Short mmCIF file of N, CA and C in Angstrom, two decimals:
data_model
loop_
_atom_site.label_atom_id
_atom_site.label_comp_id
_atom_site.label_asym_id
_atom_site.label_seq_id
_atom_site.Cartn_x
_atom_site.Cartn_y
_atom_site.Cartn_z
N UNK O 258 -35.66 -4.78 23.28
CA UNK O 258 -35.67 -4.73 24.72
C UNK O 258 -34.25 -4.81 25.28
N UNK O 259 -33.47 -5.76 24.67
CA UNK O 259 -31.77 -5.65 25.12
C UNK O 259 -31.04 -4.79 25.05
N UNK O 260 -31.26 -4.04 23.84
CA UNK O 260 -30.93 -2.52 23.68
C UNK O 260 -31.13 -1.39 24.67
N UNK O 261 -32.37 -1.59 24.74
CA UNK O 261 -33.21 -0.76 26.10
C UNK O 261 -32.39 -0.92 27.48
N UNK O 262 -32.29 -2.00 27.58
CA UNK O 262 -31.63 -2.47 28.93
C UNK O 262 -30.41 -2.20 29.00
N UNK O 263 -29.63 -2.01 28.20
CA UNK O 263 -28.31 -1.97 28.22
C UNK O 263 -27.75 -0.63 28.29
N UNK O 264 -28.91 0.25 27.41
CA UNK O 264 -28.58 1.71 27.20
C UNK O 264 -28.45 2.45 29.08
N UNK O 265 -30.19 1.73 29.30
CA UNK O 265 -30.23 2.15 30.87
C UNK O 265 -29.46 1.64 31.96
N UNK O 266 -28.73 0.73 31.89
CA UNK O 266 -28.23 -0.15 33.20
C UNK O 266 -26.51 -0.49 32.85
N UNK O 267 -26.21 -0.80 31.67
CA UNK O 267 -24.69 -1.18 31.23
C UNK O 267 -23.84 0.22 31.51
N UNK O 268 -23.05 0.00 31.29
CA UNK O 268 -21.65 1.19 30.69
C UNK O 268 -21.49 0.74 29.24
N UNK O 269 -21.67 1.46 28.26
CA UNK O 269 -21.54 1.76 26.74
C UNK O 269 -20.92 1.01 26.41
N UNK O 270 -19.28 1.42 26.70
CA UNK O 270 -17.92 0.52 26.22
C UNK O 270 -18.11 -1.26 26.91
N UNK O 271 -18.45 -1.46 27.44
CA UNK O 271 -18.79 -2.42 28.31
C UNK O 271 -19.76 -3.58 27.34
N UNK O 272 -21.15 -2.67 26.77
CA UNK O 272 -21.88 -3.20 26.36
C UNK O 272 -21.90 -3.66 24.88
N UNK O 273 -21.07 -2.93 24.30
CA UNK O 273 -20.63 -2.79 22.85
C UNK O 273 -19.60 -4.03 22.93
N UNK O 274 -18.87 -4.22 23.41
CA UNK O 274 -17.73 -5.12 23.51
C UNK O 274 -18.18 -6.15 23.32
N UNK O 275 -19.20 -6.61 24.86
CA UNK O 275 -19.74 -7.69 24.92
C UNK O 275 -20.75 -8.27 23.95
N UNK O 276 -21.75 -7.59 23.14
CA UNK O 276 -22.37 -7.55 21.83
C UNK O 276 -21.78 -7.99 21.19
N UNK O 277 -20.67 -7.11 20.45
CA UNK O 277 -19.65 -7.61 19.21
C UNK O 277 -19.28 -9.21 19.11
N UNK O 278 -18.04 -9.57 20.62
CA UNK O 278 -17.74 -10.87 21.12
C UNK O 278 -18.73 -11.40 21.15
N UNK O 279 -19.96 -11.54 21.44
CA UNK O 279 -21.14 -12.30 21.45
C UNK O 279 -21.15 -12.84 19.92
N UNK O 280 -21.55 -11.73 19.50
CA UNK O 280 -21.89 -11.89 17.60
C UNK O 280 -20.57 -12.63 16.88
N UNK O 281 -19.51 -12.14 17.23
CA UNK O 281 -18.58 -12.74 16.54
C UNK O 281 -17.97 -14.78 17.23
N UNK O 282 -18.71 -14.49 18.39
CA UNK O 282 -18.68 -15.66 18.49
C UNK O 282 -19.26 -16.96 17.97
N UNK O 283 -20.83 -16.25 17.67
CA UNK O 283 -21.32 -17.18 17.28
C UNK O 283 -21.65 -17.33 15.84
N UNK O 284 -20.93 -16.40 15.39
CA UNK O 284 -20.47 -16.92 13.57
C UNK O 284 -19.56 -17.26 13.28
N UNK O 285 -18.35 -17.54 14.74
CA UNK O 285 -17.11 -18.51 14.66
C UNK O 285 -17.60 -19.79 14.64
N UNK O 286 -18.90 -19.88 15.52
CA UNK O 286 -19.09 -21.43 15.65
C UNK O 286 -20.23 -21.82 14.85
N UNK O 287 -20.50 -21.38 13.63
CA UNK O 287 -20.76 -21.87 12.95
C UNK O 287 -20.32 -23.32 12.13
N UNK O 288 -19.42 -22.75 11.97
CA UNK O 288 -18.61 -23.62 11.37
C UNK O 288 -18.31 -25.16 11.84
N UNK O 289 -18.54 -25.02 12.87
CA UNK O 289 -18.09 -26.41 14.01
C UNK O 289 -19.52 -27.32 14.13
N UNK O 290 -20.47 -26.77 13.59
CA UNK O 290 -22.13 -27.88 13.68
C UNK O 290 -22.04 -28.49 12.59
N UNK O 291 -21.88 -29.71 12.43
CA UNK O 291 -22.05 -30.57 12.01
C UNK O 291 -23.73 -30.42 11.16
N UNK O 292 -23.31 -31.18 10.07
CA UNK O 292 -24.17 -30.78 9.00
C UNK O 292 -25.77 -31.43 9.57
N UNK O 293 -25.60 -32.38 10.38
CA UNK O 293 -26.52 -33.17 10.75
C UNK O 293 -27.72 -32.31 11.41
N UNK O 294 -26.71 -31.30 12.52
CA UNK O 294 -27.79 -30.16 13.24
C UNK O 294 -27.69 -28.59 12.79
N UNK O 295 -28.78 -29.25 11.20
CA UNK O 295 -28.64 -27.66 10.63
C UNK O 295 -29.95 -26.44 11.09
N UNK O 296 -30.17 -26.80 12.52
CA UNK O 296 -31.21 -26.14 13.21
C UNK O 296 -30.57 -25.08 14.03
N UNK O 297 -29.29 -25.70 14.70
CA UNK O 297 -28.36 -25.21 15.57
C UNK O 297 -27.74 -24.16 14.59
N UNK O 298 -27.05 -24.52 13.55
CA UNK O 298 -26.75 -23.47 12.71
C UNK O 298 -27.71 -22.36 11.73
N UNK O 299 -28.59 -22.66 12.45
CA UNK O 299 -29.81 -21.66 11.51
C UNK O 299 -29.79 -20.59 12.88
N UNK O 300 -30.49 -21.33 14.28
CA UNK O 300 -30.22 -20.86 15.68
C UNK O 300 -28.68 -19.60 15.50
N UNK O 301 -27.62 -20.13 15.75
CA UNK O 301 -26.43 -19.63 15.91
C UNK O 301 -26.77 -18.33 14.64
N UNK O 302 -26.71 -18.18 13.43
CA UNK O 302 -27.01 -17.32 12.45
C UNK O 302 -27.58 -16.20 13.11
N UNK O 303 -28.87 -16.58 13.48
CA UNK O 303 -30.20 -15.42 13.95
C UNK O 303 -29.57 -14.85 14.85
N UNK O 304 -28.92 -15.68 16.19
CA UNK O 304 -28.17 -14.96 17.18
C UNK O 304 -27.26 -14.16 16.69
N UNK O 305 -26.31 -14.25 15.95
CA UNK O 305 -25.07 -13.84 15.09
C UNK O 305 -26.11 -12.21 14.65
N UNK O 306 -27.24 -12.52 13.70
CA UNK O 306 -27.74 -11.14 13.24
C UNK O 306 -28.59 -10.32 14.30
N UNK O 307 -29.18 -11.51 15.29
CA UNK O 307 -29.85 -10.27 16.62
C UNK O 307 -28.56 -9.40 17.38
N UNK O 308 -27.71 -9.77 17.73
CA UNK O 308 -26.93 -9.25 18.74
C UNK O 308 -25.71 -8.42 17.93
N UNK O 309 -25.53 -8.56 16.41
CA UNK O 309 -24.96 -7.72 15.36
C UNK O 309 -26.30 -6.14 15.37
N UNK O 310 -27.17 -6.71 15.14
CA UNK O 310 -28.38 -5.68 14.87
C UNK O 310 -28.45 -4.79 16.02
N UNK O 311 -28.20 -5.60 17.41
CA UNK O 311 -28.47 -4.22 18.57
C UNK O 311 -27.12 -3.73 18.68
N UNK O 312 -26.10 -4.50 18.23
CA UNK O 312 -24.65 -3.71 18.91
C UNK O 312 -24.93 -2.51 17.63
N UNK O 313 -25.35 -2.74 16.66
CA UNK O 313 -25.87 -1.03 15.53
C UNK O 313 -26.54 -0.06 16.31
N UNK O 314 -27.72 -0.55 17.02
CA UNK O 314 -28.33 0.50 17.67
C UNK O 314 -27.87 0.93 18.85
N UNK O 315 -27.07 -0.02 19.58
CA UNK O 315 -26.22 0.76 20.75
C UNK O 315 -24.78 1.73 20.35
N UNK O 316 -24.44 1.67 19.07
CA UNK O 316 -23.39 1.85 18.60
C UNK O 316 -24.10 3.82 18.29
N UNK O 317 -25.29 3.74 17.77
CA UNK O 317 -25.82 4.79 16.91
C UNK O 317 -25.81 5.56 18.50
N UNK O 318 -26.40 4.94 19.49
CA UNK O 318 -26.88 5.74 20.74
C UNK O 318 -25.10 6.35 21.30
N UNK O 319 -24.32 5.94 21.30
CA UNK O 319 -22.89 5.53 21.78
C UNK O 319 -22.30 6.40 21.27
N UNK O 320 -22.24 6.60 19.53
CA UNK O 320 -21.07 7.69 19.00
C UNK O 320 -22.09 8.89 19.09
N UNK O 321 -23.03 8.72 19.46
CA UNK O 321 -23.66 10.80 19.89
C UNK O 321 -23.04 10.84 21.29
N UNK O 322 -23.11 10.19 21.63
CA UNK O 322 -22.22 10.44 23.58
C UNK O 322 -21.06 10.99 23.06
N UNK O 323 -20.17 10.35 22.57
CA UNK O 323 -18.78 10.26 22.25
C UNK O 323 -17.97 12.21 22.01
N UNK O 324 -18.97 12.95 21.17
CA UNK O 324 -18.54 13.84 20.48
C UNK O 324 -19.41 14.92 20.61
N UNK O 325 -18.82 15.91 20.59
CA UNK O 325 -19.05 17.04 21.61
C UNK O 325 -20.04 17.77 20.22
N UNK O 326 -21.16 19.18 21.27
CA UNK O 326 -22.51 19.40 20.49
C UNK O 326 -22.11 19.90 19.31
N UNK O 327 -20.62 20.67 19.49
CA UNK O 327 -20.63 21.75 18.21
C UNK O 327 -20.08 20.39 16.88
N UNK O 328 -20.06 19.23 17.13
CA UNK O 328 -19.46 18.67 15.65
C UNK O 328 -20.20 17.47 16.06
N UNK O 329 -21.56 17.15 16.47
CA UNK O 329 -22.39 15.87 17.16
C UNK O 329 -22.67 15.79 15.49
N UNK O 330 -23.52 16.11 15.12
CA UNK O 330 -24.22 16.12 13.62
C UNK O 330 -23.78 15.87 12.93
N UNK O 331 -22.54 16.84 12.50
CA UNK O 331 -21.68 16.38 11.73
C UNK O 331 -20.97 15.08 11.41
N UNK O 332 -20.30 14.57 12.65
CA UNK O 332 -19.71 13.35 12.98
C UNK O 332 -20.47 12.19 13.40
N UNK O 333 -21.90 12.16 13.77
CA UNK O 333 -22.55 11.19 13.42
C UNK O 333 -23.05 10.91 12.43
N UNK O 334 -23.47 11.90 11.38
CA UNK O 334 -23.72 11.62 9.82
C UNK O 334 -22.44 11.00 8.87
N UNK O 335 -20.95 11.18 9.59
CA UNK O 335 -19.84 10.51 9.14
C UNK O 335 -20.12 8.68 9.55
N UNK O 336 -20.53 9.08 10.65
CA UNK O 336 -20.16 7.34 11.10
C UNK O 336 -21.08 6.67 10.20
N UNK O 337 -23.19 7.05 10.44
CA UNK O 337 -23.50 6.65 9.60
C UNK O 337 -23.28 6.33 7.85
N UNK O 338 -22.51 7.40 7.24
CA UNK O 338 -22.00 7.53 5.93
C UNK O 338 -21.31 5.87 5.77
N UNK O 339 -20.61 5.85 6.72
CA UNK O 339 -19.44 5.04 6.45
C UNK O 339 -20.40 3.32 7.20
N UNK O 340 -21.12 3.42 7.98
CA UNK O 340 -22.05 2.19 8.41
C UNK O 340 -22.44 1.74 7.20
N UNK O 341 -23.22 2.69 6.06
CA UNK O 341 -23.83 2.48 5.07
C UNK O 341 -23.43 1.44 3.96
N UNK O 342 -21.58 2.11 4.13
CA UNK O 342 -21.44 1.54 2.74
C UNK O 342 -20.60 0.34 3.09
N UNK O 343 -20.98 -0.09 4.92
CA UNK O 343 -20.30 -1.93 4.72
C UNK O 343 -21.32 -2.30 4.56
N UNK O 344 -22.33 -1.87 4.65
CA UNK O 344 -23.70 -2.01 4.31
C UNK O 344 -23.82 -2.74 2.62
N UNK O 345 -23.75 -1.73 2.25
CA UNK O 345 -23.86 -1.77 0.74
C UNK O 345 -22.56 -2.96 -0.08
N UNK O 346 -21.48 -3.06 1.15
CA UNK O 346 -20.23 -4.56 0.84
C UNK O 346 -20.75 -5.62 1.21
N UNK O 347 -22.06 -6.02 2.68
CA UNK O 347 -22.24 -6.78 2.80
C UNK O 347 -22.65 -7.75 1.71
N UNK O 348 -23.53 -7.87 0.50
CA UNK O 348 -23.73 -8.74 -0.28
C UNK O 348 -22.85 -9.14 -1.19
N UNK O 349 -21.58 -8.33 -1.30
CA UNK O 349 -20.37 -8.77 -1.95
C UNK O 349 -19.45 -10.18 -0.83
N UNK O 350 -19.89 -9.71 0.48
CA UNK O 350 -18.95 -10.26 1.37
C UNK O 350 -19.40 -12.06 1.07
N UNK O 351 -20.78 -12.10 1.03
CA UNK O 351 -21.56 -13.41 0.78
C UNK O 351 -21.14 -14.53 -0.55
N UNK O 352 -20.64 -13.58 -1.24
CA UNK O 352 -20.06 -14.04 -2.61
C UNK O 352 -19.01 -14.70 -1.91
N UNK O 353 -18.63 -14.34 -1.30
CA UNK O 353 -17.00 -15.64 -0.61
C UNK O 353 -17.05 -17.26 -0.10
N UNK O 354 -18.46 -16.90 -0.20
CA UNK O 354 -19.24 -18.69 0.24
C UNK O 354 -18.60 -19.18 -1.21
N UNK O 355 -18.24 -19.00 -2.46
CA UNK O 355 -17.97 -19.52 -3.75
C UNK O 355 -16.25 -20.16 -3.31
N UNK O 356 -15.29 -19.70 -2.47
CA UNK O 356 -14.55 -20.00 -2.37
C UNK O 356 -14.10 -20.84 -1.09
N UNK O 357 -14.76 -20.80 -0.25
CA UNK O 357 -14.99 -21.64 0.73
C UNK O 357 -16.44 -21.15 1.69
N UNK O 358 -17.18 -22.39 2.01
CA UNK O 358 -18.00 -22.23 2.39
C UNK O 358 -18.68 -21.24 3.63
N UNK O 359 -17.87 -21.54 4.51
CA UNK O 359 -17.72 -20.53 5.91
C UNK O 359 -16.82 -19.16 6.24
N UNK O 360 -16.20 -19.02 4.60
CA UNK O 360 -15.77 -17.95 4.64
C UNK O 360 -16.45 -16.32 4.88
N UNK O 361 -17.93 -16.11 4.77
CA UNK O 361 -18.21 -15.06 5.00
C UNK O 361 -18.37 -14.90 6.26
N UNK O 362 -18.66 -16.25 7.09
CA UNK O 362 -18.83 -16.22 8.63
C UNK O 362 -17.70 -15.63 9.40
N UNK O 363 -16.36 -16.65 8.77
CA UNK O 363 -15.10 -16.01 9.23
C UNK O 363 -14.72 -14.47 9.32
N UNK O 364 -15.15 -13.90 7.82
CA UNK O 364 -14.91 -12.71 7.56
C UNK O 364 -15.81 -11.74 8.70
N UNK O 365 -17.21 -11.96 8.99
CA UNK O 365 -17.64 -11.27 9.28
C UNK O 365 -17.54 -11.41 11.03
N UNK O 366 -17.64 -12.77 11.17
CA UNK O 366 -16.75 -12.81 12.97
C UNK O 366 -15.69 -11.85 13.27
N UNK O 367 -14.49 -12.00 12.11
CA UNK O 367 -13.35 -11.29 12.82
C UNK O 367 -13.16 -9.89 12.69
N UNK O 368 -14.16 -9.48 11.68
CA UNK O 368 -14.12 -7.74 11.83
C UNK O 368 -15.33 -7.62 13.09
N UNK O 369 -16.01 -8.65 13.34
CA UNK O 369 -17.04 -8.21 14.80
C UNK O 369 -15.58 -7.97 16.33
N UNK O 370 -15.13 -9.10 15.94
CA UNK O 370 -13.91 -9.34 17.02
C UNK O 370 -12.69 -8.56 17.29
N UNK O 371 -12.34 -7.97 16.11
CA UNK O 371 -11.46 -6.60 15.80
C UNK O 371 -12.63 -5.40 16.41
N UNK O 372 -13.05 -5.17 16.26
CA UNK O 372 -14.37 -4.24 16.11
C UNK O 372 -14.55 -3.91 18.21
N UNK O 373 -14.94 -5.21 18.61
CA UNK O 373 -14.76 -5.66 19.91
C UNK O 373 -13.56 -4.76 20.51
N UNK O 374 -11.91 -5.10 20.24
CA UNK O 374 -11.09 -5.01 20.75
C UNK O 374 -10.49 -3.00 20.35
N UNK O 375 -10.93 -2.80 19.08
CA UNK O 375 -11.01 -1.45 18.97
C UNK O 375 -11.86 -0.45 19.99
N UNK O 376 -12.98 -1.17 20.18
CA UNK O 376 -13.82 -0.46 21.31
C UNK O 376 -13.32 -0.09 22.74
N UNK O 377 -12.07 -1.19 22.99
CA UNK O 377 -11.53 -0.89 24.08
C UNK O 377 -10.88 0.51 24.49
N UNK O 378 -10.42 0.89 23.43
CA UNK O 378 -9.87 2.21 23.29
C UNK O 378 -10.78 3.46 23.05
N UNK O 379 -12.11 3.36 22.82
CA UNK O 379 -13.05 4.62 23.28
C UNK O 379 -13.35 4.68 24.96
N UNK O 380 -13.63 6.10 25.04
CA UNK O 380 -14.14 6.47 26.32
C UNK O 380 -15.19 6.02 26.69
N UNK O 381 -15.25 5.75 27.85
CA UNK O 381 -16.56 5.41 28.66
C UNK O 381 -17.55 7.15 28.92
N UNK O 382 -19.24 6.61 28.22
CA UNK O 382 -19.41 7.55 28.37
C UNK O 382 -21.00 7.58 29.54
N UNK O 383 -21.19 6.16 29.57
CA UNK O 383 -22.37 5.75 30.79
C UNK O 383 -22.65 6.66 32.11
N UNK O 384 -23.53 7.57 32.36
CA UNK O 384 -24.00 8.46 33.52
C UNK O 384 -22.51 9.66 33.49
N UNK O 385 -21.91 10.30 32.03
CA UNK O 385 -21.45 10.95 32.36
C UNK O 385 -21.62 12.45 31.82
N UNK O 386 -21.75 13.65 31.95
CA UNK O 386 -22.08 14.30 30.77
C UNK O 386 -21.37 14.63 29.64
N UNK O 387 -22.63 15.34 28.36
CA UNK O 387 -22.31 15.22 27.48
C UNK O 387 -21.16 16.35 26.96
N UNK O 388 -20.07 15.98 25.95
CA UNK O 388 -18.92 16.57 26.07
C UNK O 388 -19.58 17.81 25.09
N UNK O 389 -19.08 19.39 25.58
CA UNK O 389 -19.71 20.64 24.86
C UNK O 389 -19.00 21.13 23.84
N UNK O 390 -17.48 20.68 24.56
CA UNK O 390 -16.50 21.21 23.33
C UNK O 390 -15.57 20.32 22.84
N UNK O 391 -15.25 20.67 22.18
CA UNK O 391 -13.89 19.18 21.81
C UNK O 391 -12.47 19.03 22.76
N UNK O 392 -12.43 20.53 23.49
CA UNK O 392 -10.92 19.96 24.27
C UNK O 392 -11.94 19.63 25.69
N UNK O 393 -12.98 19.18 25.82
CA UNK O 393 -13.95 18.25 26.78
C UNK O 393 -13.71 16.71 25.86
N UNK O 394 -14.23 16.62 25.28
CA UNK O 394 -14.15 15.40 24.39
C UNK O 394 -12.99 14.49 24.56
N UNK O 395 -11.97 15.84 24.36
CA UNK O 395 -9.95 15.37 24.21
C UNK O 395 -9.84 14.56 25.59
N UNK O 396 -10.90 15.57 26.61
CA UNK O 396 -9.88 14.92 28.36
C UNK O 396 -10.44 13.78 28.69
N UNK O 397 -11.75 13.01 27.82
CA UNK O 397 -12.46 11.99 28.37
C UNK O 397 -11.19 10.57 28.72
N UNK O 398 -11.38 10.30 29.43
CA UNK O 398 -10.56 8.97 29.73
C UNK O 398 -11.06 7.97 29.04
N UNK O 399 -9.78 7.25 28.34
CA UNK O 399 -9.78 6.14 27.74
C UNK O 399 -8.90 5.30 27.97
N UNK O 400 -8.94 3.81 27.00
CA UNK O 400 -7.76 3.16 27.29
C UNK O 400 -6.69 3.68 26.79
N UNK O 401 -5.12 3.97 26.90
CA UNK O 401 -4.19 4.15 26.13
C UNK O 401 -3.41 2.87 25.19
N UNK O 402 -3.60 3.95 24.28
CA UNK O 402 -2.97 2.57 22.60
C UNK O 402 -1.26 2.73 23.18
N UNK O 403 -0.39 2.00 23.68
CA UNK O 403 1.10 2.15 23.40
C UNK O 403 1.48 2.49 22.20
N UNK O 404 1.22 2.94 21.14
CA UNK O 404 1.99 2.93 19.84
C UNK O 404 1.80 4.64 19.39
N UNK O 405 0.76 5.29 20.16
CA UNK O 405 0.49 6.29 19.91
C UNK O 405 0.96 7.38 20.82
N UNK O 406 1.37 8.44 21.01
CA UNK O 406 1.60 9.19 21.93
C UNK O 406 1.38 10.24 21.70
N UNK O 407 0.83 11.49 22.75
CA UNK O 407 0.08 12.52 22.42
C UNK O 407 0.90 13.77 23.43
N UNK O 408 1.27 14.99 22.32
CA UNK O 408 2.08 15.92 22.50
C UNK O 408 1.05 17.13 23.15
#
């Protein structure tokens, strides 16, 4: 239903952000509950994987906006390709609990939180239409990266 709501009523970039920071927040604070309230940290977890789980499905709805019809297919079967196989790292990532305990939380907070701040730099694509060609795609407004500059 949050998904739903967000697709219809948010701005994309907006909603993705706030998801991510959500999720990555609350597998930062994991770490900080005290062993005593291991309810709160079971709580915090689920939140951590509900609001990870819809920023996927707003993400899937998000990069078909993004990219124009003649390379939509193409380039969303890339993103998925590549979803798959942190997919397929996630149960390696869990193995890091062997070296410190809250390390997979950490790990997986700060690529949510990186993840977050990368988003800043896609286009907003909420009530706008869909791009047909790629030099449509090129003119969408975004944030500008300073480090990059375009000839």
């Amino acid at each position: 239903m949050s998904c739903w709501l967000a697709l219809k009523y948010f701005p994309r970039r907006l909603s993705v952000i706030f998801i991510l920071l959500l999720g990555g927040a609350s597998l930062f604070l994991i770490q900080l509950v005290p062993e005593t309230l291991s309810e709160l940290a079971v709580a915090l977890e689920m939140l951590g994987k509900l609001v990870i789980t819809s920023g996927t499905s707003l993400m899937y709805a998000y990069t078909a906006e993004l990219y124009p019809t003649v390379i939509r297919n193409t380039a969303e079967g890339v993103c998925i390709t590549v979803s798959r196989i942190g997919s397929c790292l996630a149960p390696f990532v869990l193995q890091l609990r062997e070296y410190f305990e809250y390390l997979p939380y950490i790990t997986l907070g700060t690529l949510a939180v990186v993840s977050a701040f990368a988003a800043l730099y896609l286009p907003e694509s909420f009530g706008k239409p869909l791009p047909q060609t790629i030099q449509q795609m090129q003119k969408r407004e975004s944030m500008k990266c300073p480090c990059i500059t375009r000839k």
